[in-house]
mmCIF file of C-alpha atoms in Angstrom:
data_model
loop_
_atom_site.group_PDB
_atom_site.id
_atom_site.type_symbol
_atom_site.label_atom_id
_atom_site.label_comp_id
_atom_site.label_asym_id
_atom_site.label_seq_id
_atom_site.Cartn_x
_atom_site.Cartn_y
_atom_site.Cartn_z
ATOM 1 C CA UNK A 133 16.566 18.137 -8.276
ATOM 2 C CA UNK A 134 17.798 14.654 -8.379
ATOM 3 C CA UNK A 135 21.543 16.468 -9.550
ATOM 4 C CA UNK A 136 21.663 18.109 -6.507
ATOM 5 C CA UNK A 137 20.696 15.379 -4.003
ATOM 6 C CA UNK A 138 23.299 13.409 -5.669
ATOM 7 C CA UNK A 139 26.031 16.298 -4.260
ATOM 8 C CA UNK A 140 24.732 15.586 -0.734
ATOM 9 C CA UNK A 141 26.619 12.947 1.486
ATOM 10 C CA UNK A 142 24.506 9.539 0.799
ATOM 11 C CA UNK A 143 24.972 9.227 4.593
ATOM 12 C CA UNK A 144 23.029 12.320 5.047
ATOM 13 C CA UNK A 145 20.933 11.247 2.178
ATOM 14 C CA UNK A 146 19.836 8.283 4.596
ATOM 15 C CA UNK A 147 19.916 10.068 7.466
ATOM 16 C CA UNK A 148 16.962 12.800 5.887
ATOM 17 C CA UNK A 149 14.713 10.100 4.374
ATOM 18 C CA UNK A 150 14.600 7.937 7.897
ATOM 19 C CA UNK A 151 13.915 11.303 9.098
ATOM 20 C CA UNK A 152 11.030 11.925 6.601
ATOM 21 C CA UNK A 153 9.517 7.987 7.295
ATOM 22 C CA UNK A 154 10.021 9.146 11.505
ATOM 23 C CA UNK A 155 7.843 12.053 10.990
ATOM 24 C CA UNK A 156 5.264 9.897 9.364
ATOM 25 C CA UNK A 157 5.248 7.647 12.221
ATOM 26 C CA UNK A 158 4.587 10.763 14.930
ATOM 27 C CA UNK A 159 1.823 12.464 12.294
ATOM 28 C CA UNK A 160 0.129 8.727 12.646
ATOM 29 C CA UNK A 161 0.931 8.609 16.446
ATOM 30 C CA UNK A 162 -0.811 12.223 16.756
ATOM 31 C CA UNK A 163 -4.211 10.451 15.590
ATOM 32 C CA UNK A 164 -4.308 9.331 19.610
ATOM 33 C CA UNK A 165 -5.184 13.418 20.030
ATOM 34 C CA UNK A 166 -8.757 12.925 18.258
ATOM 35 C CA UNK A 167 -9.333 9.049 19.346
ATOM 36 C CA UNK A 168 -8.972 6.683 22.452
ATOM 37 C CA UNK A 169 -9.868 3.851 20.498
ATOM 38 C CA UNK A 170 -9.698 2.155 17.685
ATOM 39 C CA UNK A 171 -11.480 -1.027 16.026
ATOM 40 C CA UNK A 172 -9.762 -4.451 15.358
ATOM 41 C CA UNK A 173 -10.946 -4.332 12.364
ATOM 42 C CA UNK A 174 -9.295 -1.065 11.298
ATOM 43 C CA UNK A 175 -6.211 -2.057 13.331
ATOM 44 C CA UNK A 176 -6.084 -5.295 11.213
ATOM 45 C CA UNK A 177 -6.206 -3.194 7.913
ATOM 46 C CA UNK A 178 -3.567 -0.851 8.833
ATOM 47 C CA UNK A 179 -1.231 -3.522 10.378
ATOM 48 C CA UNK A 180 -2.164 -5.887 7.002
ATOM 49 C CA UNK A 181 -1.182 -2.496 4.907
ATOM 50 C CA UNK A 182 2.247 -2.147 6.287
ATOM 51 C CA UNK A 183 3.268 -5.735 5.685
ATOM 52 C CA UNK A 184 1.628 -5.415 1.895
ATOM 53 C CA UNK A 185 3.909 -2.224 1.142
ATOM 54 C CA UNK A 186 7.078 -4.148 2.829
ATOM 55 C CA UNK A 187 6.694 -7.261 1.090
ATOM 56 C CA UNK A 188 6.826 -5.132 -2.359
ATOM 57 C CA UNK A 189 9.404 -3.172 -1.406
ATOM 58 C CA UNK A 190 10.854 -6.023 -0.358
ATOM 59 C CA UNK A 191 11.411 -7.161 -4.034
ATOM 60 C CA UNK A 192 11.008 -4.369 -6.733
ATOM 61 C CA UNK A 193 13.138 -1.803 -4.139
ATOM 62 C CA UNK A 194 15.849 -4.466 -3.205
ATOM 63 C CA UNK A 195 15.943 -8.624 -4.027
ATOM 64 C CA UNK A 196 15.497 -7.405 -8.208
ATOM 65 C CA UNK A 197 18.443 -4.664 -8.184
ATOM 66 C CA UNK A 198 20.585 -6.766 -5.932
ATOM 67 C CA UNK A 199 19.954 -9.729 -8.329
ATOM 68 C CA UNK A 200 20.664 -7.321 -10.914
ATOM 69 C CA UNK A 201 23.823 -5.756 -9.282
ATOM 70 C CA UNK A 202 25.203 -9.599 -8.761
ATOM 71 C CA UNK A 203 24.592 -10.281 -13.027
ATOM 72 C CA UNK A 204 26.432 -7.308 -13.523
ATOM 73 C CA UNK A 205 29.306 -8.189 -11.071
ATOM 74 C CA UNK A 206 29.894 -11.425 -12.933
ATOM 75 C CA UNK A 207 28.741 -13.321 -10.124
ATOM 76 C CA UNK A 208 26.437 -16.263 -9.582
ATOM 77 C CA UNK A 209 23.470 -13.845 -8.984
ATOM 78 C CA UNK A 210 21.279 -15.929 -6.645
ATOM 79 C CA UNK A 211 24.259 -16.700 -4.341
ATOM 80 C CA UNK A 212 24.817 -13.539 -2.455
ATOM 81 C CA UNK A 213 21.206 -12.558 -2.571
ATOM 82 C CA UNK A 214 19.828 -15.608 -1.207
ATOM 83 C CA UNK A 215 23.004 -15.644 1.167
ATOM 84 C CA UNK A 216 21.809 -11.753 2.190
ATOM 85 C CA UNK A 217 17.955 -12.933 2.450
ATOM 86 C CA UNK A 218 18.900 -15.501 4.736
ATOM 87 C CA UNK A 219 21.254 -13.875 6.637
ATOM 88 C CA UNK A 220 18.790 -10.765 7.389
ATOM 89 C CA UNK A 221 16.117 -13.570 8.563
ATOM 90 C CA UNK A 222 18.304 -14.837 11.368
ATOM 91 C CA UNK A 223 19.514 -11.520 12.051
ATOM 92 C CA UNK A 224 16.267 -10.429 13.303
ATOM 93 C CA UNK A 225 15.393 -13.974 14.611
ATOM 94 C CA UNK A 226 18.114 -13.418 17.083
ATOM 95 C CA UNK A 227 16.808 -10.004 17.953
ATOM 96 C CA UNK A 228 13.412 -11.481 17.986
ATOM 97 C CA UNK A 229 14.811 -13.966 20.898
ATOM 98 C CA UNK A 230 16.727 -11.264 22.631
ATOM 99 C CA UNK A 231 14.784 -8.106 22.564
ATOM 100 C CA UNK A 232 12.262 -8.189 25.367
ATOM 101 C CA UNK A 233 8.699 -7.253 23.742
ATOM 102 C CA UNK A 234 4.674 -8.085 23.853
ATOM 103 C CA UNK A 235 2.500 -7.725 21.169
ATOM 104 C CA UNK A 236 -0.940 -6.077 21.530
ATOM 105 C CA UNK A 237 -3.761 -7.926 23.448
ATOM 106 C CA UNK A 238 -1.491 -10.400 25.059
ATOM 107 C CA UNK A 239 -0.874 -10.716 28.895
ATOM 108 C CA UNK A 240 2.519 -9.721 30.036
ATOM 109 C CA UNK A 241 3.520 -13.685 30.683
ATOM 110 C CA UNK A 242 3.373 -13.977 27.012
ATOM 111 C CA UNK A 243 6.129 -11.526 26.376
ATOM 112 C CA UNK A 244 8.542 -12.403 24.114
ATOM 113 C CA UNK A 245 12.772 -12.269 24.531
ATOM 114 C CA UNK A 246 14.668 -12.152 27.101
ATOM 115 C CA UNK A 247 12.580 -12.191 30.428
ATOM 116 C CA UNK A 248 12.650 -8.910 31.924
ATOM 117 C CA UNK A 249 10.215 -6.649 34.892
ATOM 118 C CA UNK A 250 10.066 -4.067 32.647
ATOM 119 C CA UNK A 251 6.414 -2.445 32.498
ATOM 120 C CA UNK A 252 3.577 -3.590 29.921
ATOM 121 C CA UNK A 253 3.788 -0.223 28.200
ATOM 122 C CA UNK A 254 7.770 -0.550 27.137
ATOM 123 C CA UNK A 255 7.268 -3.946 25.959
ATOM 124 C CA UNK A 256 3.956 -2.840 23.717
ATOM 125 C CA UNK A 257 6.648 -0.185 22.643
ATOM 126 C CA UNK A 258 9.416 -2.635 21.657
ATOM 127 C CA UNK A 259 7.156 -5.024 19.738
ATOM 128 C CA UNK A 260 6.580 -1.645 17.249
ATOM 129 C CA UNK A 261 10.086 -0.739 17.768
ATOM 130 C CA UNK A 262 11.381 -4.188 16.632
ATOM 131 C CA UNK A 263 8.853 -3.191 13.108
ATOM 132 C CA UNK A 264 10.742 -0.192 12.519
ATOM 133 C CA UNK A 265 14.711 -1.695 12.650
ATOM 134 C CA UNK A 266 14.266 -3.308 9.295
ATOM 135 C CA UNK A 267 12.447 -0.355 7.016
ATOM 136 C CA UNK A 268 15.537 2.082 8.258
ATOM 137 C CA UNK A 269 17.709 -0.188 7.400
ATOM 138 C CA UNK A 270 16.505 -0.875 4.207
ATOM 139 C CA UNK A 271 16.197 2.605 3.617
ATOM 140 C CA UNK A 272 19.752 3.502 4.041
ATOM 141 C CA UNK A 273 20.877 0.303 1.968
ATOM 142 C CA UNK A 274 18.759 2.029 -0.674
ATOM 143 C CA UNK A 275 20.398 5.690 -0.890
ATOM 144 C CA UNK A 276 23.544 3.549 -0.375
ATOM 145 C CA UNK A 277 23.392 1.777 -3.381
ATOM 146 C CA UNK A 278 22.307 4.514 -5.089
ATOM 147 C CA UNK A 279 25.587 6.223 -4.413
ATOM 148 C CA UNK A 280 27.618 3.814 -5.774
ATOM 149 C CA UNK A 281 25.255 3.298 -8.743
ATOM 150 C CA UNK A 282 24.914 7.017 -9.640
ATOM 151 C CA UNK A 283 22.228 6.697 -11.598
ATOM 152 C CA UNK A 284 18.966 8.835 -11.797
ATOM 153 C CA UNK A 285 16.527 5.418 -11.455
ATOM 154 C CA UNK A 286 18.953 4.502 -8.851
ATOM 155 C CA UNK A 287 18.325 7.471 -6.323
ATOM 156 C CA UNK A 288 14.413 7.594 -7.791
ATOM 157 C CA UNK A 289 14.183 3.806 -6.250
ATOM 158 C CA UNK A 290 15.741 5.285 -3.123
ATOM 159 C CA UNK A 291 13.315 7.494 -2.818
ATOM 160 C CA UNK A 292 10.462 5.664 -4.010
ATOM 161 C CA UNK A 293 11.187 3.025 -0.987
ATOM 162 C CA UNK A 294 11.495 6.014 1.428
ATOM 163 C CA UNK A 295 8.335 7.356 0.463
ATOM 164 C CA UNK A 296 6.718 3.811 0.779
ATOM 165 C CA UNK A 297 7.538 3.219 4.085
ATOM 166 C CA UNK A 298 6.739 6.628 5.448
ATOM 167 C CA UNK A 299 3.216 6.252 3.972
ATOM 168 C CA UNK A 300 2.725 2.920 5.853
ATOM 169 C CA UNK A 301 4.228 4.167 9.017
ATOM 170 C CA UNK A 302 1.038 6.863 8.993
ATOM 171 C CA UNK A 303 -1.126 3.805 10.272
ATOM 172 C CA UNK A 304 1.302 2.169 11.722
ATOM 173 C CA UNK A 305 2.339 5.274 14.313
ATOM 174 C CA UNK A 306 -1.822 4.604 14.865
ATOM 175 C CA UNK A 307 -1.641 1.531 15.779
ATOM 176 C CA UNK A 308 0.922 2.188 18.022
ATOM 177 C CA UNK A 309 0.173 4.975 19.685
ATOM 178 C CA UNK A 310 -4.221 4.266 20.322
ATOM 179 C CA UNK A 311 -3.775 1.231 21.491
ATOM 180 C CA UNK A 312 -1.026 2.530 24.244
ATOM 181 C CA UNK A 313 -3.951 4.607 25.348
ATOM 182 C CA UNK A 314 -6.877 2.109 25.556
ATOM 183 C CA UNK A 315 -3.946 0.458 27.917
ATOM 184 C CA UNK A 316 -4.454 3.440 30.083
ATOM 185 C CA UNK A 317 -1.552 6.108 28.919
ATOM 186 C CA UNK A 318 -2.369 9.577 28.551
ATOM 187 C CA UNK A 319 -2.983 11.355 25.327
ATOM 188 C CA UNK A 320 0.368 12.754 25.784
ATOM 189 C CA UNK A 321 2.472 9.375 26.678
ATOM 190 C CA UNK A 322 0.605 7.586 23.959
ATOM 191 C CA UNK A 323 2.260 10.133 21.389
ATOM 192 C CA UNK A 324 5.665 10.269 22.554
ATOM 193 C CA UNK A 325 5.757 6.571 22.975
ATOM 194 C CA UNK A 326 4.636 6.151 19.469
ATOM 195 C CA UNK A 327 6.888 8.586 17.874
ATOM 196 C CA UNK A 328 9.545 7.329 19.668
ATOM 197 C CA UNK A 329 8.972 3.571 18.308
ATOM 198 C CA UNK A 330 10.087 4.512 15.004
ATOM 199 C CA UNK A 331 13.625 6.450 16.646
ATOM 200 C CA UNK A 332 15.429 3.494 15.060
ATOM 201 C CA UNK A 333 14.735 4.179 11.990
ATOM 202 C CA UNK A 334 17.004 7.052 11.202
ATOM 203 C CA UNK A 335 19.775 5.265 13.529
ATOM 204 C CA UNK A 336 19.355 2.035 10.617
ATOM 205 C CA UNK A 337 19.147 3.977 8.043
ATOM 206 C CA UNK A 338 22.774 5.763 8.485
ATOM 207 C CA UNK A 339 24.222 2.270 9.679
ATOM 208 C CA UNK A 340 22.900 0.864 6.412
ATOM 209 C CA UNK A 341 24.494 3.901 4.237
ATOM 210 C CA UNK A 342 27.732 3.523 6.369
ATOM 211 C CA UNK A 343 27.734 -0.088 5.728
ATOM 212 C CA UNK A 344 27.060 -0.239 1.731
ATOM 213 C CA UNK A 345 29.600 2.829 1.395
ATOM 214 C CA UNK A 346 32.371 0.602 3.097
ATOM 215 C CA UNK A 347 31.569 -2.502 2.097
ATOM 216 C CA UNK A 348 31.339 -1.944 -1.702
ATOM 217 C CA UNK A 349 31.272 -5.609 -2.840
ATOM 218 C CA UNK A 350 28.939 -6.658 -0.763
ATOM 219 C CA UNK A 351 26.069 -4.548 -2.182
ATOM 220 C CA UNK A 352 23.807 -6.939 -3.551
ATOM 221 C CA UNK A 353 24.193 -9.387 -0.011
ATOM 222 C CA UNK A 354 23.531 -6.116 1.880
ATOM 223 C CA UNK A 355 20.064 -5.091 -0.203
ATOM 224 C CA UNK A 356 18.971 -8.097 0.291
ATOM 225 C CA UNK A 357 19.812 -8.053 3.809
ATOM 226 C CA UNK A 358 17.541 -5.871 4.490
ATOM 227 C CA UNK A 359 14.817 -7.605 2.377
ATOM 228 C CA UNK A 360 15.107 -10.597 4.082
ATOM 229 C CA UNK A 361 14.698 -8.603 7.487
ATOM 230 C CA UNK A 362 11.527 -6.825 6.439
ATOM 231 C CA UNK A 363 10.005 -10.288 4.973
ATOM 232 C CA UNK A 364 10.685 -12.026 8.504
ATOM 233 C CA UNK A 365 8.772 -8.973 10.446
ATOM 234 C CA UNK A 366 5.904 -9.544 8.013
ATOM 235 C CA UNK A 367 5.761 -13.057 8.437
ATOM 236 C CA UNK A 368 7.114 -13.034 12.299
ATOM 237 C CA UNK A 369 5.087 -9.826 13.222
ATOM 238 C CA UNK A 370 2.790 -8.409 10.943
ATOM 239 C CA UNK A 371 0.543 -10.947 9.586
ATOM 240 C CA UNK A 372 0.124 -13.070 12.571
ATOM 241 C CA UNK A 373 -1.161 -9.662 14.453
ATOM 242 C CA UNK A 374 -3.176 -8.489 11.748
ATOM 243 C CA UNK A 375 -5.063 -12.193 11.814
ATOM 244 C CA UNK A 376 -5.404 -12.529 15.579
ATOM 245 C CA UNK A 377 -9.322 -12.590 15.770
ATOM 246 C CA UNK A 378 -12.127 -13.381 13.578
ATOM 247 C CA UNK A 379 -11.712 -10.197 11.012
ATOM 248 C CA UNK A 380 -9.440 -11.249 8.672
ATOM 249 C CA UNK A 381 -11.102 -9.780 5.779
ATOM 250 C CA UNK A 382 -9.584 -6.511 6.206
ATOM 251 C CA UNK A 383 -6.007 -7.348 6.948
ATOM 252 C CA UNK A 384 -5.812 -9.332 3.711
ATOM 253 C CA UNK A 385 -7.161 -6.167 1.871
ATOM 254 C CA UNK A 386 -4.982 -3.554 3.678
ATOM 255 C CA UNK A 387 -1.869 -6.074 2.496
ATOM 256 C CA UNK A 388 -2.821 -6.163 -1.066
ATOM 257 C CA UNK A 389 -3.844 -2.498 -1.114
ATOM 258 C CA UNK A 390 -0.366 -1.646 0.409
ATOM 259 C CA UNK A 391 1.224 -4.437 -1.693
ATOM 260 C CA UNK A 392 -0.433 -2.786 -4.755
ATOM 261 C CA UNK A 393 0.182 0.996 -4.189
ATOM 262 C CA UNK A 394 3.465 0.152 -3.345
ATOM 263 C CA UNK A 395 4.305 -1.722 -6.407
ATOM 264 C CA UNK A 396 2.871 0.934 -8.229
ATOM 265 C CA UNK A 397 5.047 3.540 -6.625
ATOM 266 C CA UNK A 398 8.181 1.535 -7.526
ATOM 267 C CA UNK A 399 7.403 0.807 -11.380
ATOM 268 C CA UNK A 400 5.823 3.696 -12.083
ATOM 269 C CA UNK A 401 8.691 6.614 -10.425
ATOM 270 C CA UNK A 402 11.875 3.787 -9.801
#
């Protein structure tokens, strides 16, 4: 199996795995069908969950290899990889500022970015949207890398980190999607709205391929690129949302259950 993915363009490669972690997020959006609402409680586990799996993926799928990648290059391994950590923080601290977005619960004066008259709804949308740049990204940095590598561990790790972040965006296309429709959507809005916040993810992905592919030398900067974008939605995002209110208990369990399973999934099949 993994002999003939390896014949298929690690462009398209990237392009079919965002596609996989999409679907996840619209089979989590379709929950919205069978429920209006959802607890904060539950909503804190499942929004503590996907920063536990990012944060491991974070290092086992990218910081270690790039570290690795920059030993084998004869470089001064910490150099580009704190260099790409850094530089994929401020990246998404600028989109952060930019990109007009509210997180759930707040009133529309507390949006965030650039100020705008779009509707409540498309700024809830955003805030999810924003989530989902990073884990595409890192995604297609993955099957990238791989490419170049060629070895079997190398596209299992790709894969591994794929199937990671499609299993968290199950809850997360939840979390998106119910709470559009205690906000008053329809059923039907609710779900294409929360399908659609994960759209960027296949659009990432292929950037990230294309860039790795081109840029050759600058693999280990560009894993942990993306790294240091998913840690600054965790920290940013994630964890401040998931500890909002007075049930705090379950966030910090859904992050060390995701954090667990998917450190598991990387040791055990990367």
């Amino acid at each position: 199996m993994l002999e003939s993915i390896k014949t298929v363009n690690p462009v398209l490669q990237a392009l079919f795995a965002t596609l996989f972690t999409w679907f996840l997020t619209a089979l989590g959006s379709a929950m919205v069908i069978f429920f209006k609402d959802i607890k904060r409680g539950i909503l804190n586990a499942m929004l503590g969950f996907a920063a536990g799996v990012m944060i491991a993926a974070s290092f086992w799928s990218l910081l270690a290899p790039a570290l690795e990648i920059a030993e084998e290059n004869g470089d001064i391994a910490w150099v580009p990889v704190a260099g790409g950590f850094l530089a994929g923080g401020l990246f998404l601290l600028v989109v952060d500022k930019i990109l007009p977005h509210l997180h759930m619960g707040l009133d529309t004066k507390k949006a965030e970015g650039i100020k705008t008259s779009w509707q409540r709804s498309i700024l809830l949308i955003l805030a999810i949207t924003l989530h989902n740049i990073p884990e595409g990204l890192a995604v297609g940095v993955a099957f990238g890398a791989a490419a170049l590598n060629g070895a079997n561990g190398s596209y299992l790790g790709a894969m591994t980190l794929a199937l990671g972040i499609g299993i968290q965006n199950f809850p997360e296309g939840a979390a998106v999607s119910i709470p559009l429709r205690r906000e008053g959507m329809s059923r039907r809005k609710s779900f294409f709205y929360g399908q659609m916040s994960g759209i960027v993810e296949p659009i990432a992905g292929v950037i990230g391929a294309l860039f790795v592919i081109k840029m050759t030398t600058l693999l280990p900067f560009a894993l942990a690129f993306a790294a240091g974008a998913m840690i600054f939605v965790c920290i940013e995002e994630l964890i401040p949302e998931a500890q909002r209110d007075e049930k705090t208990d379950s966030a910090t369990v859904g992050a060390m259950l995701g954090f667990t399973i998917m450190m598991i999934l990387d040791v055990a099949l990367g």
